[in-house]
PDB file of C-alpha atoms in Angstrom:
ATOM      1  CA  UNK A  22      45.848   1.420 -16.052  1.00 41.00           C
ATOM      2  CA  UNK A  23      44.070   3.148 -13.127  1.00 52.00           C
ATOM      3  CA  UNK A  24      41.267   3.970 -14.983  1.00 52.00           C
ATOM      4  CA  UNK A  25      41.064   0.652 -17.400  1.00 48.00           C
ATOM      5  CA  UNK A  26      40.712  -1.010 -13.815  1.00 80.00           C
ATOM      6  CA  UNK A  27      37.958   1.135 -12.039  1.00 78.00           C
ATOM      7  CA  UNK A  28      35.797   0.568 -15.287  1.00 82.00           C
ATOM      8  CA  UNK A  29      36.602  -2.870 -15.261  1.00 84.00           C
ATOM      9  CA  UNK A  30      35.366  -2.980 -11.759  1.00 83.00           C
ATOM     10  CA  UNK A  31      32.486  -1.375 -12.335  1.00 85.00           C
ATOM     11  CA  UNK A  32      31.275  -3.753 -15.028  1.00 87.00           C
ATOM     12  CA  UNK A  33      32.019  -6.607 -12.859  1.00 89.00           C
ATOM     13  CA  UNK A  34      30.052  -5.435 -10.035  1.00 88.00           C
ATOM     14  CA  UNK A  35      27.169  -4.338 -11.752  1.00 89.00           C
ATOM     15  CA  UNK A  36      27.357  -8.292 -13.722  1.00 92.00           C
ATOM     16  CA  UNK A  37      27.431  -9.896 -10.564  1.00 93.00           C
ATOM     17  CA  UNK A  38      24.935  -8.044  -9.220  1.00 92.00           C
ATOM     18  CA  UNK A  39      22.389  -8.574 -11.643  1.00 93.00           C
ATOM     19  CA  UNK A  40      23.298 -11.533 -12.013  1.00 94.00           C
ATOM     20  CA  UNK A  41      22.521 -12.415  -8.308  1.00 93.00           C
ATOM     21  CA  UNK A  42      19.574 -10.161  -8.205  1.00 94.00           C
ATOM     22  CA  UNK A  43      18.345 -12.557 -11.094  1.00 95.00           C
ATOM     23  CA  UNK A  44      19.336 -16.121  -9.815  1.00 95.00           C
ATOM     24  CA  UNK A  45      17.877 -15.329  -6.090  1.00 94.00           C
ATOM     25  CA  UNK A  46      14.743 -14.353  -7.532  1.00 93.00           C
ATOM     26  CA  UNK A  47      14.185 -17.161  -9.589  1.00 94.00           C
ATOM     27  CA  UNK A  48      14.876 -19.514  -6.324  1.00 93.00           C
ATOM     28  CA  UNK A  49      12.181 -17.783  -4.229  1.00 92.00           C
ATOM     29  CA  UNK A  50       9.476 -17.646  -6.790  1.00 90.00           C
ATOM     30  CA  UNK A  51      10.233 -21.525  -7.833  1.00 90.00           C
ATOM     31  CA  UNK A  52       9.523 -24.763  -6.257  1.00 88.00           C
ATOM     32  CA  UNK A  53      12.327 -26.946  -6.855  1.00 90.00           C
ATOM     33  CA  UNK A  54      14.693 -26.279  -3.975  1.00 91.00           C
ATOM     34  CA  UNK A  55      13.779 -29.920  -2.609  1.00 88.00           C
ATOM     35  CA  UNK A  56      12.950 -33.013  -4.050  1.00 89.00           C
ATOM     36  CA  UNK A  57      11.764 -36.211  -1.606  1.00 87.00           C
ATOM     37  CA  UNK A  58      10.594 -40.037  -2.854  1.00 85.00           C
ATOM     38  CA  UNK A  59       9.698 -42.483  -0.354  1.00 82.00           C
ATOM     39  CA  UNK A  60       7.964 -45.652  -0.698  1.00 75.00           C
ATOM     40  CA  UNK A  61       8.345 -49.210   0.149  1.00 75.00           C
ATOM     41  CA  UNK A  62      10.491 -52.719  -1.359  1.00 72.00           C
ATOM     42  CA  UNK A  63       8.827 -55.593  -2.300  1.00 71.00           C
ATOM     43  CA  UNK A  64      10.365 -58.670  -0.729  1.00 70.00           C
ATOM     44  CA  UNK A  65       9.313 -61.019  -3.985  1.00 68.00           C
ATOM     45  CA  UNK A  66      11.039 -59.748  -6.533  1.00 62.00           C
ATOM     46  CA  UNK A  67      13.289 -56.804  -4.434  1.00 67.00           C
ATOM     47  CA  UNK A  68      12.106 -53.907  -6.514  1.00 70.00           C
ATOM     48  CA  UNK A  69      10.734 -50.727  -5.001  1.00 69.00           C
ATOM     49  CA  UNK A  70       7.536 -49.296  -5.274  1.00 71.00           C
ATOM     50  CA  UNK A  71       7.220 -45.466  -4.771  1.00 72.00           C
ATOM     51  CA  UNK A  72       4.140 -44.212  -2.321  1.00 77.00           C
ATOM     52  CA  UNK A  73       5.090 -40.303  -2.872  1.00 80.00           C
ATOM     53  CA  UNK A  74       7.254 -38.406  -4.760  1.00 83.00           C
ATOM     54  CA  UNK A  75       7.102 -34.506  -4.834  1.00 85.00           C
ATOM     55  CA  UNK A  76       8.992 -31.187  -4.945  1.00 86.00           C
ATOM     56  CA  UNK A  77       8.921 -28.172  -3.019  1.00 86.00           C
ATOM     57  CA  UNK A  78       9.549 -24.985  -2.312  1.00 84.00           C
ATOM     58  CA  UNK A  79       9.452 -21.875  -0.673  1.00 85.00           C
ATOM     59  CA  UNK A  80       5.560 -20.918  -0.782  1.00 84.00           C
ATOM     60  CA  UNK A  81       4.167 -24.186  -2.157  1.00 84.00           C
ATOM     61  CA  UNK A  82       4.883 -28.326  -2.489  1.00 84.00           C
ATOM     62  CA  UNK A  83       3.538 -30.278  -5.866  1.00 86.00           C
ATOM     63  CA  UNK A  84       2.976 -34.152  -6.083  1.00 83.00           C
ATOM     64  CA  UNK A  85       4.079 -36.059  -9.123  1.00 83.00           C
ATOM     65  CA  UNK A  86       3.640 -39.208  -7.686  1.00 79.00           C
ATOM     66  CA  UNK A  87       0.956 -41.148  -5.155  1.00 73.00           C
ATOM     67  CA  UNK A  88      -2.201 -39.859  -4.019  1.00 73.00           C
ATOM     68  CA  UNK A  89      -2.201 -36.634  -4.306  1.00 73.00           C
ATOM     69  CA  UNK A  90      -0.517 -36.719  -7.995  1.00 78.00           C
ATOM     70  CA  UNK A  91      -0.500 -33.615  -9.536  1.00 77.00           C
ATOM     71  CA  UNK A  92      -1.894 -31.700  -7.121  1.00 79.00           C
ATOM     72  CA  UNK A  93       0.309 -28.171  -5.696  1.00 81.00           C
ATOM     73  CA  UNK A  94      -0.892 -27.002  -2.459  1.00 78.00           C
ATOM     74  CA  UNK A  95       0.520 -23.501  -0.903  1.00 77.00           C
ATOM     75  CA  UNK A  96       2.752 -24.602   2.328  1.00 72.00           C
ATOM     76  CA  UNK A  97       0.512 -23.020   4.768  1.00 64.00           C
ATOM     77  CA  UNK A  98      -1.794 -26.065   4.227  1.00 46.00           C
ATOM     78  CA  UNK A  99       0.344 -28.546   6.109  1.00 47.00           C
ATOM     79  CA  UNK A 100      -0.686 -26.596   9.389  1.00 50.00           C
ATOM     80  CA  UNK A 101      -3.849 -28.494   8.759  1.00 51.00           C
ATOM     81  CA  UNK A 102      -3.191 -32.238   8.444  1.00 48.00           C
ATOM     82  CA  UNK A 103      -6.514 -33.356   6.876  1.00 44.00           C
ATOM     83  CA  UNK A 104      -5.957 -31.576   3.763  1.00 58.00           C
ATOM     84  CA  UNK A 105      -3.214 -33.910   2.157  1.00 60.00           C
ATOM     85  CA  UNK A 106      -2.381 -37.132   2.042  1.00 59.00           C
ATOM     86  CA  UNK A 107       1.247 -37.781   3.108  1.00 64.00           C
ATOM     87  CA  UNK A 108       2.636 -41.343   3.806  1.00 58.00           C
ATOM     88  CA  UNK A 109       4.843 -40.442   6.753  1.00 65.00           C
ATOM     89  CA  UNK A 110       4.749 -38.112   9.635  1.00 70.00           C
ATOM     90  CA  UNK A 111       8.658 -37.335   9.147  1.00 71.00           C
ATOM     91  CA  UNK A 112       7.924 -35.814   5.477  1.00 76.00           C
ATOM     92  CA  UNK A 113       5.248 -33.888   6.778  1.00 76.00           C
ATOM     93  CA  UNK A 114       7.465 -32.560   9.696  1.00 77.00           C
ATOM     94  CA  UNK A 115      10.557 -31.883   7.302  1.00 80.00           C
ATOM     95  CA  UNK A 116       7.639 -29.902   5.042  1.00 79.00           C
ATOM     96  CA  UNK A 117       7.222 -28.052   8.286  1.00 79.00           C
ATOM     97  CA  UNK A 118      10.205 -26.812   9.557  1.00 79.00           C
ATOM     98  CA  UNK A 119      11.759 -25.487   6.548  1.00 79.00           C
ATOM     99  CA  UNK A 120       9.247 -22.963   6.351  1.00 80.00           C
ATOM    100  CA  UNK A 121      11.393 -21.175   9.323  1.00 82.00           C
ATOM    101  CA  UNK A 122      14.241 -20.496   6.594  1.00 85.00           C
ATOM    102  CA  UNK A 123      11.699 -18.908   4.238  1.00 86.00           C
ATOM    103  CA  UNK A 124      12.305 -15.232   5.552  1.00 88.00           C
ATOM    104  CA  UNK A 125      16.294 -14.753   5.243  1.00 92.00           C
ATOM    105  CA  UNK A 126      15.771 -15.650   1.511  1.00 92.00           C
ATOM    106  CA  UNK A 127      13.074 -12.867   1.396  1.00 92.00           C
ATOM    107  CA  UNK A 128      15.502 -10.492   3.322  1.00 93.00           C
ATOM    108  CA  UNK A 129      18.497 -11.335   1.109  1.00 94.00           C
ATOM    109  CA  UNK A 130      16.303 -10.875  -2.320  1.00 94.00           C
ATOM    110  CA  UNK A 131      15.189  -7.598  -0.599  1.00 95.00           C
ATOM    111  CA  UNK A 132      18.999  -6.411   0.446  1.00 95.00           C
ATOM    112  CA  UNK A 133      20.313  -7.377  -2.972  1.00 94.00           C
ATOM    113  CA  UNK A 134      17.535  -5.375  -4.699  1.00 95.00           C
ATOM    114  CA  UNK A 135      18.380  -1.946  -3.035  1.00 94.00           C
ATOM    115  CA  UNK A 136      21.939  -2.711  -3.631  1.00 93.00           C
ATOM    116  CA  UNK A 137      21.674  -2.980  -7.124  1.00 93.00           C
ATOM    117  CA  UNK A 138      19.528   0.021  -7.411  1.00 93.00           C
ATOM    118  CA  UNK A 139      22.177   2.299  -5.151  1.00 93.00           C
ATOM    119  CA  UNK A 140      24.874   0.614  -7.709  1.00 90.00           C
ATOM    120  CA  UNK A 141      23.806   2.044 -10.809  1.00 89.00           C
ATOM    121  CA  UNK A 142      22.817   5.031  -9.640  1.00 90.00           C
ATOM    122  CA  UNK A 143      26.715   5.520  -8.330  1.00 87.00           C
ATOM    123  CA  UNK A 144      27.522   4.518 -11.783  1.00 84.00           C
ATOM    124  CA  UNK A 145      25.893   7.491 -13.456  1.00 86.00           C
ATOM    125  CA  UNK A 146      27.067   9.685 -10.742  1.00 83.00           C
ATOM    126  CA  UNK A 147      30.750   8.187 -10.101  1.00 77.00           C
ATOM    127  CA  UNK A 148      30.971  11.580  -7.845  1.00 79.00           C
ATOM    128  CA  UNK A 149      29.258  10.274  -5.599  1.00 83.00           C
ATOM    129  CA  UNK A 150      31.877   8.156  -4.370  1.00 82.00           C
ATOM    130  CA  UNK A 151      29.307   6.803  -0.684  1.00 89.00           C
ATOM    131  CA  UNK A 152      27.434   5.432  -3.078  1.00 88.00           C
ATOM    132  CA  UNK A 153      29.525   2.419  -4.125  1.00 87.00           C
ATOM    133  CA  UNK A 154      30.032   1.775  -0.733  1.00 91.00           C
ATOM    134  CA  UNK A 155      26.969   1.928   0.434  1.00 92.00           C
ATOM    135  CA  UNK A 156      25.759  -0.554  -2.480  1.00 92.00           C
ATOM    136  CA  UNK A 157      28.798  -2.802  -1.582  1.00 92.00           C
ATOM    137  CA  UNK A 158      27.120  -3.310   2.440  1.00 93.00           C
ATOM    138  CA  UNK A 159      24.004  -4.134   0.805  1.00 95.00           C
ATOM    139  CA  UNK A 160      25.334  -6.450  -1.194  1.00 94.00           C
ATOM    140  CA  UNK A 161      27.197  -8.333   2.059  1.00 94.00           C
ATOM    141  CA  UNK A 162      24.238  -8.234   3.717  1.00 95.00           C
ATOM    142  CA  UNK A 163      22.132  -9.871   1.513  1.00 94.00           C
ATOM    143  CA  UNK A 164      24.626 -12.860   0.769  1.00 93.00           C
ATOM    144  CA  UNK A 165      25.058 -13.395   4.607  1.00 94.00           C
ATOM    145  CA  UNK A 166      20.980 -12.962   5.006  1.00 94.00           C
ATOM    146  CA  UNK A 167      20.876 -15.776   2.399  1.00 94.00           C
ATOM    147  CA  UNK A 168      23.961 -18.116   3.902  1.00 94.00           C
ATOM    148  CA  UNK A 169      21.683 -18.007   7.287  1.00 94.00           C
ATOM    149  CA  UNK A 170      18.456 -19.035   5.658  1.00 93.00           C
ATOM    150  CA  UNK A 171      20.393 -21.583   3.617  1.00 93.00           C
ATOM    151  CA  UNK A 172      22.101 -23.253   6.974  1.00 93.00           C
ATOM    152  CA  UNK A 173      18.785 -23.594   8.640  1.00 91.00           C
ATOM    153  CA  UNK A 174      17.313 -24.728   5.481  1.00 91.00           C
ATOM    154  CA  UNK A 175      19.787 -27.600   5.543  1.00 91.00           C
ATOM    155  CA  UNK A 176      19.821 -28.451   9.448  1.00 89.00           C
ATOM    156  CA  UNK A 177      16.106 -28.758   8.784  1.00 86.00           C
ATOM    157  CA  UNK A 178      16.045 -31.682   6.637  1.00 86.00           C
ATOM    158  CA  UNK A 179      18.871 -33.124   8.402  1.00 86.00           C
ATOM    159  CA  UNK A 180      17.496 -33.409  12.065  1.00 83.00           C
ATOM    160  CA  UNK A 181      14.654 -34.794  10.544  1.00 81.00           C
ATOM    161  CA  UNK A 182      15.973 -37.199   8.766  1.00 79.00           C
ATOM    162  CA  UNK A 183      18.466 -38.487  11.546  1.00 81.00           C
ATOM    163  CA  UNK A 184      14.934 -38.823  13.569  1.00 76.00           C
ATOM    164  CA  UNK A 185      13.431 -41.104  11.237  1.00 74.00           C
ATOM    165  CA  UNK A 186      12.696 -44.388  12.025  1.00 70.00           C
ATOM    166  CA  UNK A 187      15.060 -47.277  10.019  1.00 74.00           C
ATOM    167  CA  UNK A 188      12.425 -49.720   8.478  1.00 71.00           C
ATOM    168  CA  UNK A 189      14.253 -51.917   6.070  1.00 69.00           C
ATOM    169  CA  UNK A 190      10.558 -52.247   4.243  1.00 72.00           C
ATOM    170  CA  UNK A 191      10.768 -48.932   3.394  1.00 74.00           C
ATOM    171  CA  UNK A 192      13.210 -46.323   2.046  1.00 75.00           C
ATOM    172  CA  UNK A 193      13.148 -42.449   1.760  1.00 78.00           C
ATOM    173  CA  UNK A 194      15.419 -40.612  -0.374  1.00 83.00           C
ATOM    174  CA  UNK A 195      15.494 -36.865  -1.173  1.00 86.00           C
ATOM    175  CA  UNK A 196      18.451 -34.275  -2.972  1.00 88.00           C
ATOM    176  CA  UNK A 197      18.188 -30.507  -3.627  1.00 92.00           C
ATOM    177  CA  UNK A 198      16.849 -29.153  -6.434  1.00 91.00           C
ATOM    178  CA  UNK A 199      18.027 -26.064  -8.879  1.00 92.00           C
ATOM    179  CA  UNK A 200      16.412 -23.703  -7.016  1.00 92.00           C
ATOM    180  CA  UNK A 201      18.492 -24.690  -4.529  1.00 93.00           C
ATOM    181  CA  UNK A 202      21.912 -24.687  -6.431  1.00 93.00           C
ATOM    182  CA  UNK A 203      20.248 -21.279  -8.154  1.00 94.00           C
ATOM    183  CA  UNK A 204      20.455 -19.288  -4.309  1.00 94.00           C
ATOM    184  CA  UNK A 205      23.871 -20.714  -3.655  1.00 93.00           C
ATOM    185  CA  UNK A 206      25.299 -19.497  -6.891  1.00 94.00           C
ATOM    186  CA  UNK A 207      23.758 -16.099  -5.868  1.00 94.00           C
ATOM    187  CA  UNK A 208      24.955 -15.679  -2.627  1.00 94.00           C
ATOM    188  CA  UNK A 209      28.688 -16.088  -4.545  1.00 94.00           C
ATOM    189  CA  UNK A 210      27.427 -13.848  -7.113  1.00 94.00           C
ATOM    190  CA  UNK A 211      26.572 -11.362  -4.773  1.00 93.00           C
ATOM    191  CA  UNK A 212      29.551 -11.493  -1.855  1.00 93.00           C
ATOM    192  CA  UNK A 213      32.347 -10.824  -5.384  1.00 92.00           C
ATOM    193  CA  UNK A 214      30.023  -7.493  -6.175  1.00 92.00           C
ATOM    194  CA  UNK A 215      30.150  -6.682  -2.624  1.00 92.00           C
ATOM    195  CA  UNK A 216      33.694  -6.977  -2.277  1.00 91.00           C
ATOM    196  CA  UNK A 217      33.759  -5.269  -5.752  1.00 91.00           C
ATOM    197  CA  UNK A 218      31.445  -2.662  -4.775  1.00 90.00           C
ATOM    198  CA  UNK A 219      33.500  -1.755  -1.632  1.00 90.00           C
ATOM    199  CA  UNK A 220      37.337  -1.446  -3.982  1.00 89.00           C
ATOM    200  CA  UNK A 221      35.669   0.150  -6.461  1.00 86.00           C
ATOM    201  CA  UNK A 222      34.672   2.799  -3.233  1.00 86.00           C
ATOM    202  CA  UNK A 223      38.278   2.902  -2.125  1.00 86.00           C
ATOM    203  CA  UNK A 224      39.928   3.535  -5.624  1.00 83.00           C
ATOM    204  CA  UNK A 225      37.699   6.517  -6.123  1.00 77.00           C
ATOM    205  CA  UNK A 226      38.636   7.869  -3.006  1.00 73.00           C
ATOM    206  CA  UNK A 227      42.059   7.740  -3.504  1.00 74.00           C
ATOM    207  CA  UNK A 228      41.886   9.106  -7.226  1.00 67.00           C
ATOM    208  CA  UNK A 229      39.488  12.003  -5.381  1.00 62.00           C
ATOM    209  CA  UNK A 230      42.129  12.815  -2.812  1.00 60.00           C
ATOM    210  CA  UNK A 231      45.426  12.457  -5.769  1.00 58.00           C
ATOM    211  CA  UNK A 232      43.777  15.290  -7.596  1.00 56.00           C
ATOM    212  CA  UNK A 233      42.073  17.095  -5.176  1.00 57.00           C
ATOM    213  CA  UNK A 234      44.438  20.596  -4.637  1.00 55.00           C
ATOM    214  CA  UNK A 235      46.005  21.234  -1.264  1.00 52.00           C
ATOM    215  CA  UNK A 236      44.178  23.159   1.124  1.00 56.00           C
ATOM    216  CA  UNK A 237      47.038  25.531   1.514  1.00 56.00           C
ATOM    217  CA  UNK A 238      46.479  27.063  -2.225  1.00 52.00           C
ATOM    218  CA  UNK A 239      42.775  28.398  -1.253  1.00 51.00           C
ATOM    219  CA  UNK A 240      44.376  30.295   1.621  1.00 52.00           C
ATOM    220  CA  UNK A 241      44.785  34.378   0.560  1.00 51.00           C
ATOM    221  CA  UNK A 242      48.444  35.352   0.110  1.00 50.00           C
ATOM    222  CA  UNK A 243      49.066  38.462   2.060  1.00 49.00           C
ATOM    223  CA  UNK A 244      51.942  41.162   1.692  1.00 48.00           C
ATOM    224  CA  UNK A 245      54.215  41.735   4.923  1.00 49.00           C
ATOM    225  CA  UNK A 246      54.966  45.552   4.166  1.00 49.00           C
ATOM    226  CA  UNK A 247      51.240  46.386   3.724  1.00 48.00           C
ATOM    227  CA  UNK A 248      48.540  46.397   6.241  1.00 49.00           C
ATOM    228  CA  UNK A 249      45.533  46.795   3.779  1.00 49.00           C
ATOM    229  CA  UNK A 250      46.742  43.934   1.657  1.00 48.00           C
ATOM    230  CA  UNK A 251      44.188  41.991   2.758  1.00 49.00           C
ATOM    231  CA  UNK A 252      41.700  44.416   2.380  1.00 48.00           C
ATOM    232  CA  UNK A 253      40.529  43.798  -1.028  1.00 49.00           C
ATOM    233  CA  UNK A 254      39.793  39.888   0.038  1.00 50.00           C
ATOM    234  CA  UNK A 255      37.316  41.195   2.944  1.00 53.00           C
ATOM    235  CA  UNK A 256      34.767  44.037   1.493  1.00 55.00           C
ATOM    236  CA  UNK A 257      33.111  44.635   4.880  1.00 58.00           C
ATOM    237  CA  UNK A 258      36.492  46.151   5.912  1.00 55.00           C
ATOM    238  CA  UNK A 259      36.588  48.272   2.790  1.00 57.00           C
ATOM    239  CA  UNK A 260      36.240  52.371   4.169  1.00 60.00           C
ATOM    240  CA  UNK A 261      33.004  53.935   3.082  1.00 63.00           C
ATOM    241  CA  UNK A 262      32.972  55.655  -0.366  1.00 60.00           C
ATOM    242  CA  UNK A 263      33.019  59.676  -0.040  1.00 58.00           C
ATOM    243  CA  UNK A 264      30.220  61.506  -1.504  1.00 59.00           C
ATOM    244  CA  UNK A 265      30.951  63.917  -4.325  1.00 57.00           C
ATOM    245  CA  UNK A 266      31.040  68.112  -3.538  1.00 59.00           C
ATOM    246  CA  UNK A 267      28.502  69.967  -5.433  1.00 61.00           C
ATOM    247  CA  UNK A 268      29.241  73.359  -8.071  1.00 61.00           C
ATOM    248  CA  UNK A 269      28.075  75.740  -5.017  1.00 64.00           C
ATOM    249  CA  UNK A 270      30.277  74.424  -2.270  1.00 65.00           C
ATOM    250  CA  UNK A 271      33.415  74.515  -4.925  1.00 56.00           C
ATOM    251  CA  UNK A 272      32.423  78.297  -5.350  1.00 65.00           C
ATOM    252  CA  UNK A 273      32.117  79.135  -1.987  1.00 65.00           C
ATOM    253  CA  UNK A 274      34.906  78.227  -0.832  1.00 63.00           C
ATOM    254  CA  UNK A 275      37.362  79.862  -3.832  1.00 61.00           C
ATOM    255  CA  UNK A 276      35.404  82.999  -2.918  1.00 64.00           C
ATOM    256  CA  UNK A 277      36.143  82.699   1.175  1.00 62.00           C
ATOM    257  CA  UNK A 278      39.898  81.765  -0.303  1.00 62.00           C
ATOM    258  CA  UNK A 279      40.218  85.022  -2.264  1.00 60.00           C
ATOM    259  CA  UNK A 280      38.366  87.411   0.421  1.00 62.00           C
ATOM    260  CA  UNK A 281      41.353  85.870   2.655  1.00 61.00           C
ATOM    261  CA  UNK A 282      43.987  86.999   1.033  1.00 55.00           C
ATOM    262  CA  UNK A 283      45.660  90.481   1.622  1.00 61.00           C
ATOM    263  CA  UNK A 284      46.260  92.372  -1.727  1.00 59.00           C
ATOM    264  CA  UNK A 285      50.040  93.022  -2.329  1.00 62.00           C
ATOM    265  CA  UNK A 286      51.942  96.301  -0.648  1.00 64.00           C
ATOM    266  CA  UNK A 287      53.039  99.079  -2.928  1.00 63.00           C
ATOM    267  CA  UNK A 288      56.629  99.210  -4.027  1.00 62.00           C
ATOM    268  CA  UNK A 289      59.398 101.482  -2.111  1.00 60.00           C
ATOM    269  CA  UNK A 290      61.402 104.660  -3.350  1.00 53.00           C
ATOM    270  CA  UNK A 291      58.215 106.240  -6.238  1.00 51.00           C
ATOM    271  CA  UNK A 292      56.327 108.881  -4.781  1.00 49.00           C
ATOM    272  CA  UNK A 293      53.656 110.040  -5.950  1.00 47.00           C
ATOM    273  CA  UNK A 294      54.665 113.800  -5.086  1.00 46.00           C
ATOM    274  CA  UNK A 295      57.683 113.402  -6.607  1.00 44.00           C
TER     275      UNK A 295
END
């Protein structure tokens, strides 16, 4: 069961995570995270006639209706007013200020990126057990990098649309787009790998420390009636090994041995005059 569960949660965390790397990356690079129309009503007949419509997103805004139909511009050209043709100085100015949400999105695609690179590399190496962690931080920080740039994102649009004038002549409507609902489903893609990421970390430990042996059995078992038990454990105390006598020292000394010795006395009561 242990082990049906720490594959499972591998699997899941590198799904999400691909899965998030994949859906945040298709919401930067596109251009539908907002969608505005604005134009005016027509008193005669009450029907509404539409001076602008476009979409944007992070690095550029395209026109499908008005002027400037058909026409995508890169968002650094609304610093310069003469270059388009907007109806109203509040689109221009919600244009504007989202562009100061455009980095966390860039951070987040950058955080979830790493993490999903550190995650399958602890995959093929489950040893390394820092590794899911690590990949598990990166994936938190990249969802909460993302949840910031989303909030200002939003608080954009609305404080400039609660500072727009009421005409009753004209209206102004607007909604998010899929790239939009694209980085929100990635920033819950990537907080479940995350949080997938960081068990998966903890149930390896634990398995690691179950069947890891206690220190105690890698400590050297020494007798109590023998002082040079240990001995064979440590070389460096080991006595030096004593060098071998040669044929002429063995001779020597039988021959100082027998020189030594007295030869034996005679025996008692045989003379030789006798």
């Amino acid at each position: 069961m242990s082990m049906f569960s720490t594959r499972a949660l591998t699997l899941l965390s590198s799904v999400f995570g691909a899965c998030g790397l994949l859906l945040v990356g298709v919401a930067v690079s596109t251009d539908y995270w907002l969608l505005m129309e604005e134009g005016v009503i027509l008193q005669q007949n009450q029907s509404m006639e539409v001076r602008m419509a476009l979409h944007s997103g992070m690095w550029r805004v395209c026109f499908v209706a008005g002027p400037e139909k058909g026409r995508c511009v890169a968002s650094e050209y609304f610093t310069t007013e003469a270059e388009i043709d907007i109806v109203t100085e509040n689109t221009a100015n919600i244009l504007k200020m989202v562009r100061t949400a455009t980095p966390f999105p860039m951070v987040s695609l950058l955080f979830v990126f790493t993490a999903f690179v550190i995650s399958n590399i602890g995959h093929i190496r489950p040893q390394r057990t820092i590794l899911a962690f690590i990949s598990g931080i990166f994936f938190i920080l990249s969802g909460l990098s993302l949840v910031v740039g989303l909030v200002l994102y939003i608080s954009s649009i609305n404080d400039e649309v609660m500072n727009r004038p009421r005409e009753p002549e004209h209206f102004f409507h607007y909604h998010y787009g899929w790239s939009f609902a694209f980085a929100a489903s990635s920033f819950l893609l990537k907080e479940g790998a995350g949080v997938m990421s960081v068990y998966l970390f903890m149930k390896r430990y634990a398995e690691e420390e179950m069947y890891r042996p206690h220190p105690s059995l890698y400590r050297p078992r020494l007798s109590e009636c023998s002082d040079y038990s240990g001995q064979y454990l440590h070389p460096e105390s080991w006595p030096p090994p004593k060098r071998g006598r040669s044929a002429s020292e063995v001779s020597s000394d039988i021959s100082i041995q027998l020189n030594q010795t007295p030869p034996p006395p005679p025996p008692k009561g045989n003379s030789p005059l006798q």
